[in-house]
XYZ file of C-alpha atoms in Angstrom:
637
model
C -47.586 -23.003 -38.158
C -45.981 -21.703 -41.567
C -44.373 -25.331 -41.661
C -47.593 -26.682 -42.460
C -49.938 -23.854 -43.849
C -47.172 -21.447 -45.680
C -50.009 -18.919 -45.727
C -50.682 -19.274 -42.005
C -48.643 -16.101 -41.044
C -50.137 -13.918 -43.791
C -53.587 -15.228 -43.102
C -53.700 -15.494 -39.285
C -50.801 -13.371 -37.685
C -50.457 -10.357 -39.991
C -53.857 -9.188 -39.614
C -53.697 -8.834 -35.777
C -50.225 -7.984 -35.493
C -50.703 -4.155 -35.118
C -53.004 -4.548 -32.539
C -50.924 -7.191 -30.675
C -47.995 -5.026 -30.700
C -49.917 -2.079 -29.299
C -51.121 -3.864 -26.347
C -47.941 -5.375 -26.009
C -45.943 -1.803 -25.853
C -48.497 -0.635 -23.631
C -47.973 -3.240 -21.192
C -44.016 -2.266 -21.016
C -45.162 1.183 -20.152
C -47.404 0.446 -17.170
C -46.121 1.663 -13.883
C -44.249 -1.022 -11.984
C -46.101 -1.691 -8.269
C -44.320 -5.187 -7.665
C -41.396 -6.690 -8.484
C -43.750 -9.374 -10.609
C -44.123 -6.642 -13.024
C -40.623 -6.800 -14.210
C -41.510 -10.273 -15.335
C -44.289 -9.605 -17.514
C -42.318 -6.400 -18.709
C -39.463 -8.560 -19.449
C -41.427 -11.005 -21.390
C -43.211 -8.437 -23.267
C -39.851 -6.964 -24.541
C -38.693 -10.326 -25.515
C -41.395 -10.931 -27.546
C -40.901 -7.604 -29.492
C -37.298 -8.887 -30.181
C -38.708 -12.270 -31.421
C -40.845 -10.122 -33.669
C -38.392 -8.053 -35.004
C -36.346 -11.182 -35.681
C -38.923 -13.188 -37.210
C -41.203 -10.613 -39.263
C -38.808 -7.181 -39.772
C -40.658 -6.181 -42.761
C -44.066 -6.009 -40.525
C -42.585 -4.874 -37.604
C -41.106 -1.610 -39.539
C -43.188 1.189 -38.001
C -44.115 -0.569 -34.842
C -40.195 -0.305 -33.808
C -40.475 3.416 -33.874
C -43.230 2.965 -31.220
C -41.586 0.604 -29.255
C -38.069 2.308 -28.445
C -39.262 5.419 -27.205
C -41.012 3.303 -24.106
C -37.922 1.331 -23.829
C -35.756 3.888 -23.727
C -37.800 5.730 -21.055
C -37.536 2.360 -19.129
C -33.676 2.407 -19.778
C -33.057 5.853 -18.731
C -35.528 6.794 -15.695
C -33.903 3.496 -14.113
C -30.380 4.231 -14.208
C -29.810 6.164 -11.565
C -32.201 4.112 -9.483
C -30.122 0.881 -10.494
C -26.801 3.190 -9.137
C -28.749 3.786 -5.854
C -30.289 0.632 -5.014
C -28.321 -2.141 -6.416
C -24.649 -0.763 -7.279
C -24.389 1.354 -4.535
C -26.247 -0.581 -2.171
C -24.142 -3.037 0.348
C -27.328 -4.499 1.578
C -28.533 -5.671 -2.073
C -30.132 -8.872 -2.421
C -29.972 -10.378 -5.400
C -33.311 -10.604 -7.842
C -35.537 -13.534 -6.944
C -36.295 -16.428 -9.461
C -39.571 -17.988 -10.847
C -40.382 -21.579 -10.602
C -38.359 -21.608 -14.317
C -35.303 -20.306 -12.641
C -35.928 -16.842 -14.564
C -35.012 -13.569 -12.902
C -37.894 -11.380 -11.801
C -36.276 -8.502 -11.145
C -35.253 -5.147 -13.173
C -31.813 -6.884 -14.338
C -33.811 -9.401 -16.329
C -36.195 -6.232 -17.845
C -32.594 -4.674 -18.749
C -31.201 -8.108 -20.143
C -34.239 -7.985 -22.525
C -34.020 -4.405 -23.554
C -30.282 -4.955 -24.494
C -31.074 -8.124 -26.449
C -33.650 -6.278 -28.362
C -31.255 -3.129 -29.176
C -28.904 -6.206 -30.378
C -31.590 -7.374 -32.907
C -32.108 -3.663 -34.102
C -28.379 -3.463 -34.773
C -28.200 -6.770 -36.623
C -30.920 -5.592 -39.220
C -29.935 -3.077 -41.665
C -33.404 -1.990 -41.824
C -33.379 -0.711 -38.172
C -29.042 0.257 -37.906
C -30.198 4.066 -38.666
C -32.482 3.989 -35.831
C -29.870 3.349 -33.336
C -27.242 5.485 -35.016
C -29.096 8.399 -34.337
C -29.271 7.871 -30.986
C -26.061 5.595 -30.140
C -24.186 8.711 -27.813
C -27.085 8.325 -25.462
C -27.029 4.664 -25.756
C -23.483 4.550 -24.876
C -23.452 6.516 -22.380
C -26.310 4.786 -20.419
C -24.615 1.521 -21.259
C -21.381 2.593 -19.582
C -23.477 3.370 -16.636
C -24.975 -0.201 -16.782
C -21.207 -1.294 -16.564
C -20.889 -0.238 -12.811
C -19.903 -2.927 -10.581
C -22.265 -3.325 -8.034
C -21.296 -3.687 -3.844
C -22.648 -7.466 -3.942
C -20.409 -8.500 -6.881
C -17.462 -6.828 -5.080
C -18.193 -8.919 -1.893
C -18.368 -12.320 -4.229
C -15.367 -11.382 -6.045
C -13.409 -10.711 -2.617
C -14.394 -14.133 -1.470
C -13.515 -15.854 -5.013
C -11.150 -14.493 -7.450
C -11.746 -16.860 -9.498
C -15.155 -15.637 -9.750
C -14.062 -12.242 -10.841
C -11.945 -13.918 -13.522
C -14.764 -15.885 -14.913
C -17.438 -12.903 -14.689
C -14.982 -10.402 -16.133
C -14.119 -12.895 -19.348
C -16.514 -11.491 -22.384
C -17.446 -15.368 -23.055
C -19.033 -15.369 -19.354
C -21.987 -17.794 -19.076
C -23.050 -15.952 -15.830
C -25.445 -13.320 -16.562
C -25.529 -9.859 -14.725
C -26.748 -5.997 -15.862
C -22.746 -5.731 -16.134
C -21.948 -8.604 -18.365
C -25.221 -7.766 -20.270
C -23.610 -4.357 -20.971
C -20.335 -5.710 -22.026
C -22.212 -8.087 -24.525
C -24.172 -4.950 -26.004
C -21.101 -2.895 -26.344
C -18.897 -5.559 -28.067
C -22.302 -6.298 -30.629
C -22.398 -2.765 -31.217
C -18.828 -1.932 -31.871
C -18.792 -4.718 -34.535
C -21.878 -3.620 -36.238
C -21.375 0.392 -36.255
C -17.459 0.671 -35.955
C -16.643 4.244 -36.656
C -19.936 5.370 -35.689
C -19.555 3.461 -32.535
C -15.925 4.885 -31.647
C -17.125 8.264 -31.692
C -19.978 7.962 -29.730
C -17.958 6.015 -26.900
C -15.442 9.032 -27.062
C -18.346 11.146 -26.535
C -20.110 9.096 -23.739
C -16.944 8.757 -21.998
C -16.256 12.220 -21.876
C -19.488 13.200 -20.877
C -19.273 10.746 -18.072
C -15.921 11.874 -16.891
C -16.968 15.811 -16.846
C -19.652 15.386 -14.796
C -18.481 12.494 -12.107
C -16.535 14.505 -9.749
C -13.727 13.752 -7.671
C -12.596 10.270 -8.177
C -11.939 9.954 -4.550
C -15.391 10.937 -3.438
C -18.032 8.136 -2.891
C -18.613 5.704 -5.424
C -17.112 7.973 -8.202
C -14.472 5.364 -9.136
C -16.727 3.098 -10.451
C -17.833 4.988 -12.949
C -14.087 5.568 -13.934
C -13.830 1.990 -14.034
C -16.733 1.474 -16.467
C -15.540 3.960 -18.583
C -11.964 2.041 -18.644
C -13.594 -1.088 -19.181
C -15.739 0.252 -21.959
C -12.862 1.119 -23.458
C -10.909 -2.326 -22.960
C -13.342 -4.492 -24.486
C -13.585 -2.111 -27.498
C -9.900 -1.651 -28.247
C -9.617 -3.651 -31.388
C -12.409 -1.346 -33.132
C -10.669 1.763 -31.364
C -7.473 0.633 -32.746
C -8.917 0.170 -36.161
C -10.522 3.622 -36.137
C -7.506 5.612 -35.000
C -5.016 3.353 -37.226
C -7.113 4.606 -39.981
C -7.701 8.438 -38.851
C -11.505 7.897 -39.223
C -11.988 9.575 -35.644
C -10.058 11.908 -33.493
C -8.871 10.509 -29.891
C -6.523 12.048 -27.796
C -5.345 9.203 -25.646
C -2.912 11.394 -23.913
C -5.784 13.600 -22.367
C -7.669 10.115 -21.359
C -4.395 8.757 -19.675
C -3.736 12.258 -17.428
C -7.435 12.654 -16.936
C -8.510 9.106 -16.017
C -5.448 6.639 -16.068
C -2.902 8.514 -13.458
C -5.616 9.883 -10.851
C -7.087 6.148 -10.989
C -3.857 4.326 -10.378
C -3.105 6.494 -7.231
C -6.521 5.509 -5.798
C -6.900 2.662 -3.178
C -9.545 0.864 -5.171
C -8.217 -2.517 -6.243
C -10.787 -2.978 -9.274
C -10.063 0.191 -10.547
C -6.382 0.066 -10.177
C -6.138 -3.761 -12.032
C -8.431 -2.406 -14.859
C -6.442 0.609 -15.525
C -3.583 -1.415 -15.592
C -5.186 -3.932 -18.075
C -6.690 -1.480 -20.128
C -3.668 0.898 -20.398
C -1.612 -2.534 -21.064
C -4.416 -3.081 -24.399
C -3.254 1.126 -25.296
C 0.448 0.609 -24.780
C 1.316 2.016 -28.268
C -0.980 5.024 -27.599
C 0.813 6.169 -24.474
C 1.634 9.660 -24.636
C 5.490 9.514 -23.428
C 8.248 7.520 -22.252
C 7.617 8.299 -18.474
C 3.785 7.081 -18.962
C 5.110 3.779 -20.388
C 7.559 3.643 -17.444
C 4.844 4.551 -15.234
C 2.554 1.572 -16.469
C 5.650 -1.098 -16.482
C 6.746 -0.062 -12.601
C 2.959 -0.380 -11.674
C 2.442 -3.721 -13.464
C 5.752 -5.108 -11.829
C 4.803 -4.036 -8.453
C 1.236 -5.578 -8.861
C 2.836 -9.027 -9.339
C 4.744 -8.980 -5.879
C 2.681 -11.534 -3.132
C 0.429 -9.790 -0.901
C -1.241 -7.746 -3.935
C -5.229 -7.570 -3.767
C -6.111 -9.871 -6.257
C -8.032 -7.453 -8.599
C -5.092 -5.404 -9.079
C -2.822 -8.575 -9.742
C -5.186 -10.111 -12.130
C -5.334 -6.425 -13.951
C -1.497 -6.789 -14.075
C -1.664 -10.587 -15.463
C -3.619 -9.299 -18.168
C -1.889 -6.264 -18.849
C 1.274 -8.065 -19.461
C -0.699 -10.199 -21.678
C -1.639 -7.517 -23.508
C 1.349 -5.336 -23.711
C 2.960 -8.527 -25.587
C 0.416 -9.168 -27.859
C 0.352 -5.432 -28.778
C 4.108 -5.012 -29.004
C 4.152 -7.518 -31.718
C 7.576 -6.329 -33.657
C 10.794 -7.443 -32.315
C 11.940 -3.814 -32.213
C 8.635 -2.580 -30.356
C 9.167 -5.802 -27.616
C 12.599 -3.836 -26.853
C 10.972 -1.646 -24.225
C 9.682 -4.764 -22.204
C 12.833 -6.299 -21.837
C 13.817 -4.701 -18.647
C 10.728 -5.048 -17.133
C 10.209 -8.861 -17.950
C 13.566 -9.322 -15.711
C 10.953 -8.730 -12.827
C 7.740 -9.951 -14.292
C 8.722 -13.662 -15.676
C 10.316 -14.847 -12.030
C 7.363 -12.939 -10.480
C 4.798 -14.659 -12.363
C 6.798 -18.228 -11.526
C 6.243 -17.331 -7.987
C 2.664 -16.624 -8.445
C 1.821 -19.811 -10.218
C 2.874 -22.000 -7.803
C 0.207 -20.468 -5.244
C -2.665 -20.530 -7.636
C -5.548 -22.816 -8.724
C -8.195 -22.670 -11.626
C -8.833 -19.779 -13.396
C -6.001 -17.681 -11.749
C -3.308 -20.303 -12.789
C -4.596 -20.612 -16.120
C -4.406 -16.520 -16.658
C -0.978 -16.689 -14.688
C 0.290 -19.327 -17.109
C -0.945 -17.460 -20.426
C 0.878 -14.265 -19.435
C 3.968 -16.361 -18.606
C 3.670 -17.934 -22.255
C 3.918 -14.964 -23.835
C 6.405 -13.169 -21.424
C 8.960 -16.139 -22.001
C 8.998 -15.695 -25.700
C 10.350 -11.960 -25.089
C 12.808 -13.301 -22.976
C 14.154 -16.408 -23.218
C 17.224 -16.018 -22.121
C 15.643 -15.352 -18.353
C 14.356 -18.937 -18.364
C 17.402 -20.511 -19.703
C 19.860 -19.508 -17.185
C 17.236 -21.695 -14.702
C 15.843 -23.796 -16.822
C 16.081 -27.363 -14.810
C 14.273 -25.387 -12.125
C 11.714 -23.835 -14.445
C 11.161 -27.380 -15.929
C 10.833 -29.021 -12.660
C 8.386 -26.594 -11.755
C 6.115 -27.078 -14.997
C 5.951 -30.669 -14.937
C 5.027 -30.575 -11.176
C 2.056 -28.496 -12.296
C 1.340 -30.931 -15.206
C 0.943 -34.050 -12.817
C -0.915 -31.742 -10.200
C -3.419 -30.524 -12.272
C -3.893 -33.809 -14.185
C -7.524 -33.633 -13.617
C -8.152 -29.905 -15.032
C -7.998 -30.685 -18.488
C -7.323 -26.660 -19.076
C -4.702 -26.366 -16.833
C -2.831 -29.012 -18.293
C -3.229 -27.358 -21.717
C -1.942 -24.232 -20.385
C 0.870 -26.118 -18.940
C 1.629 -27.649 -22.232
C 1.764 -24.434 -24.036
C 4.486 -22.853 -21.809
C 6.317 -26.255 -21.969
C 6.226 -26.036 -25.948
C 7.113 -22.153 -25.745
C 10.428 -23.410 -23.760
C 10.585 -26.261 -26.176
C 11.445 -23.677 -29.073
C 14.295 -22.445 -26.719
C 17.667 -24.245 -27.759
C 19.229 -23.618 -24.272
C 15.985 -25.342 -22.790
C 15.636 -28.725 -24.636
C 18.346 -30.316 -22.968
C 16.553 -29.578 -19.549
C 13.234 -31.086 -21.018
C 15.291 -33.972 -21.907
C 16.667 -34.169 -18.126
C 13.687 -33.126 -16.185
C 10.312 -33.296 -18.022
C 10.684 -36.198 -20.512
C 11.608 -39.137 -17.679
C 8.325 -37.885 -15.498
C 6.289 -38.006 -18.557
C 8.015 -41.468 -19.609
C 6.491 -42.590 -15.905
C 2.960 -41.715 -16.939
C 3.099 -43.162 -20.014
C 4.154 -46.549 -19.043
C 1.906 -46.693 -15.921
C -1.604 -48.919 -16.339
C -5.004 -46.778 -17.036
C -6.026 -47.612 -13.371
C -2.828 -45.535 -12.294
C -3.146 -42.485 -14.577
C -2.837 -39.460 -12.538
C -6.183 -38.182 -14.771
C -8.384 -41.020 -13.351
C -10.335 -40.057 -10.317
C -12.165 -43.652 -10.210
C -12.523 -46.561 -11.615
C -15.419 -45.867 -13.578
C -13.435 -42.479 -14.864
C -12.541 -43.098 -18.212
C -10.272 -40.200 -18.757
C -6.477 -41.106 -19.541
C -3.921 -38.549 -19.194
C -1.458 -40.627 -21.516
C -3.008 -39.025 -24.502
C -1.540 -35.573 -23.203
C 1.834 -36.794 -22.755
C 1.970 -38.299 -25.937
C 0.536 -35.054 -27.642
C 3.217 -33.193 -25.857
C 6.090 -35.842 -26.361
C 5.165 -35.347 -30.032
C 5.498 -31.640 -30.060
C 8.841 -31.670 -28.216
C 10.367 -34.314 -31.065
C 9.493 -32.075 -33.706
C 10.957 -28.690 -32.269
C 14.038 -30.923 -31.742
C 16.336 -30.769 -34.895
C 17.763 -33.866 -36.114
C 19.519 -35.956 -34.770
C 17.338 -36.786 -32.550
C 18.727 -37.568 -29.040
C 18.811 -41.112 -27.635
C 15.629 -40.276 -25.313
C 13.776 -40.139 -27.588
C 14.754 -42.874 -29.956
C 15.629 -45.475 -27.507
C 12.771 -44.804 -24.755
C 10.115 -42.697 -26.426
C 9.681 -44.353 -29.502
C 9.617 -47.686 -28.204
C 7.210 -46.746 -25.312
C 4.765 -45.119 -27.824
C 4.667 -47.613 -30.056
C 3.871 -50.401 -27.480
C 1.444 -48.112 -25.891
C -0.254 -47.850 -29.149
C -0.447 -51.162 -30.290
C -1.510 -52.511 -26.927
C -4.447 -50.015 -27.151
C -5.278 -50.056 -30.781
C -9.039 -51.696 -30.093
C -9.777 -49.817 -26.795
C -8.543 -46.195 -27.125
C -8.988 -44.193 -30.384
C -7.702 -41.196 -28.564
C -4.297 -43.228 -28.064
C -4.216 -44.385 -31.361
C -4.488 -41.105 -32.389
C -1.966 -39.690 -30.637
C 0.549 -42.525 -30.657
C 0.457 -42.723 -34.144
C 1.249 -39.063 -34.487
C 3.956 -39.294 -32.105
C 5.656 -42.262 -34.223
C 5.018 -40.129 -37.272
C 7.217 -37.507 -35.239
C 10.105 -39.793 -34.803
C 10.023 -40.816 -38.583
C 10.015 -37.303 -39.464
C 12.916 -36.199 -37.438
C 14.905 -39.217 -37.162
C 14.232 -41.571 -40.072
C 17.376 -43.036 -40.326
C 17.656 -43.470 -36.686
C 14.325 -45.014 -36.383
C 14.952 -47.331 -39.438
C 18.609 -48.916 -37.495
C 17.636 -49.399 -34.040
C 16.924 -52.620 -32.592
C 14.142 -53.503 -29.953
C 14.731 -57.135 -28.491
C 15.656 -58.303 -32.663
C 13.142 -56.032 -34.231
C 13.937 -53.034 -35.784
C 12.496 -50.013 -36.027
C 11.079 -50.018 -39.246
C 9.417 -53.918 -38.717
C 8.115 -52.478 -35.454
C 6.377 -49.670 -37.243
C 5.134 -52.069 -40.123
C 3.526 -53.932 -37.411
C 1.760 -50.948 -35.917
C 0.154 -49.937 -39.391
C -0.877 -53.694 -39.893
C -2.837 -53.789 -36.787
C -4.321 -50.274 -37.586
C -5.470 -52.053 -40.792
C -7.082 -54.609 -39.180
C -10.517 -55.438 -40.401
C -11.721 -56.130 -36.575
C -10.293 -52.416 -35.710
C -12.516 -49.280 -35.871
C -12.339 -47.580 -39.595
C -10.895 -44.597 -37.509
C -7.511 -46.447 -36.916
C -7.124 -46.693 -40.871
C -7.261 -42.491 -40.846
C -4.007 -42.654 -38.689
C -2.227 -45.702 -40.575
C -3.076 -43.578 -43.669
C -0.500 -40.996 -42.108
C 1.755 -43.228 -41.356
C 2.285 -44.924 -44.426
C 2.300 -41.773 -46.115
C 5.374 -40.611 -44.011
C 6.911 -43.815 -44.812
C 6.686 -43.123 -48.367
C 7.796 -39.795 -47.975
C 11.106 -40.677 -46.126
C 12.037 -44.163 -48.103
C 10.043 -43.632 -51.150
C 9.156 -46.892 -53.265
C 12.409 -48.614 -52.153
C 10.894 -49.783 -49.280
C 9.012 -52.972 -49.990
C 5.463 -52.254 -48.448
C 3.276 -54.039 -51.028
C 1.460 -56.016 -48.581
C 0.353 -52.829 -46.369
C -0.783 -51.029 -49.448
C -2.993 -54.168 -50.043
C -4.163 -53.748 -47.083
C -4.807 -49.938 -47.229
C -6.787 -50.721 -50.586
C -8.586 -53.293 -48.802
C -9.648 -51.050 -46.109
C -10.521 -48.455 -48.397
C -13.097 -50.418 -50.090
C -14.617 -50.922 -46.525
C -14.491 -47.315 -45.193
C -17.811 -45.130 -45.367
C -16.560 -42.091 -43.739
C -15.246 -39.623 -46.462
C -12.563 -38.282 -43.859
C -10.741 -41.650 -43.725
C -11.292 -42.418 -47.535
C -9.550 -39.193 -47.934
C -6.467 -40.086 -45.767
C -6.292 -43.526 -47.268
C -6.382 -42.162 -50.966
C -3.758 -39.759 -50.222
C -1.540 -42.858 -49.891
C -1.634 -43.639 -53.363
C -1.605 -39.896 -54.448
C 2.230 -40.081 -52.511
C 2.959 -42.955 -54.506
C 1.718 -41.463 -57.534
C 4.116 -38.371 -56.755
C 7.099 -40.699 -56.150
C 6.984 -43.247 -58.732
C 3.769 -43.003 -61.492
C 5.047 -45.755 -63.584
C 5.775 -48.273 -60.641
C 2.617 -47.413 -58.698
C 0.332 -47.777 -61.803
C 2.164 -51.225 -62.447
C 1.490 -52.317 -58.675
C -2.157 -51.041 -58.548
C -3.008 -53.199 -61.985
C -1.643 -55.983 -60.581
C -3.694 -56.166 -57.244
C -7.443 -56.515 -57.025
C -9.843 -55.563 -54.190
C -12.146 -57.782 -51.939
C -14.770 -57.052 -54.726
C -12.950 -58.344 -57.639
C -12.402 -54.957 -58.888
C -8.644 -53.753 -60.511
C -7.021 -51.909 -58.013
C -6.211 -49.201 -60.677
C -9.733 -48.839 -61.742
C -10.926 -48.488 -57.912
C -8.330 -45.903 -56.967
C -9.379 -43.652 -60.154
C -12.784 -44.432 -60.276
C -15.296 -41.366 -60.080
C -16.159 -41.687 -56.332
C -12.502 -41.651 -55.857
C -12.063 -38.352 -57.367
C -14.632 -36.695 -55.277
C -14.267 -33.036 -54.334
C -13.162 -33.652 -50.868
C -10.155 -35.972 -52.127
C -9.165 -33.474 -54.690
C -8.872 -30.838 -52.162
C -6.727 -32.676 -50.135
C -4.609 -34.157 -52.939
C -4.380 -30.351 -53.843
C -2.947 -29.308 -50.580
C -0.907 -32.249 -50.122
C 1.171 -30.642 -53.338
């Protein structure tokens, strides 16, 4: 309404706002007599959150009235949530209304979490949250406890566990809502948050009881989860000595007992969490224990939650131990970890496979010599995965990352050329209708772009001179495919152009002297550029032609006679509307100026644009000297 009448809020809403908020708070505080009442309470809390976000100034005093009511709901229902949901094997998920929204207590908890988050994001209200933060965190950890119904779902589908346990999960539960709020509080309150977290964990562990009894293990898992997702902020505060936390004591009272309990979700979580704090371990013995448990968890037959925790733990340790001397502590264990990850990957799908490949990638970078010994076997396995999962973009991306890591290992490059490149070439030369990524005739997905991108990376990671397979097979195939698809596929135009550029960058002399059916590699490249600048081709083709021409100028200088191409570039520049494409084409002339200023000026003065304007005047006019183009020229220099 205020977009129509700027005084509407002040004249119509603000006078009734205090009474409206009071009524809303009273509705929230009414006893629940039916599950439908949770829906009303949820809507009321969402309404308060919206008011806090939209009218923080006017809501000032009312927030202090709402907090005690919401706090009572959150704390009084915590024990009931543990009894009726978390530890109840017969619990059935909340019903949904006609809009698909949950009607039960879970939706109300989510709304309260979002209200606290809204307060935290406002400087005006942060002080309120700081005062009660230890208690807030205590109850948030309680709501992190894993419900029995979720354990059943995860046992049936471990991929679901990986998905739900991700910080960016789109599947809302009370647990994921608590995780999200913990992350927000950590980001906003830092030191105060870490102090409150340590206090809350200490309270929980001191009152929890024996970890082997009943469902007590869930609280240990919840504490470890809170430590896990708060890792960055905790480490930052510990490094700065802003908080005092004895991780050794935490290891002895929580981690060690938990690793000896037959509860897969607890053991998996503890391995991952401890891997994230590997530099805080109190002794060499504790490090050896972690590595032994991790290696054992990667063996076939291990319960999925433990295996998942171990894979995440491997990734966390590799990330935390960043310096070469730090990574030395992992060297011996990698002799077991890397072969185990390869074995597991062969029997995994979906999110589990992606997680395994991610852990494998960072592990290989620590002990490249292990894969170098069996490079042929490893590369054959990876290219099989590439083809098998061609329709899964995410898995293909992870396989590519591992292959790219191997391409950085000199001892693996020959194996890649012998075992991976031939398979990629078969895909590259196959028609679109038989591309492994196509599921039907109506499917426009094309795996050949991924193949070109991967080949481009292989080429750029290979020191000159390039092996024959890249010059005699990859270059002609990439060139033919790009020219053939120039009007049909912008994706192939981009990927193919980059592949040709890579060949020019790593083997310019080899490309210029090669012969393809009587046509030199340089002539072939000029044909491709001319086609890209064709008036009938999408202007985005000019983006990639500009890069190619720039590469030619860089490697051949102005000795190369490309006047016709430069005239075409200038002609295309006058017709382009996209600033990005104009920028790419102008860089061609900037490179010319860098190589031969006088010759470039003479050349541009000698030609005219299709509009009749002198070429030099057009390139140097105020429009061409736009901010974006100047930024690009600065980056180029």
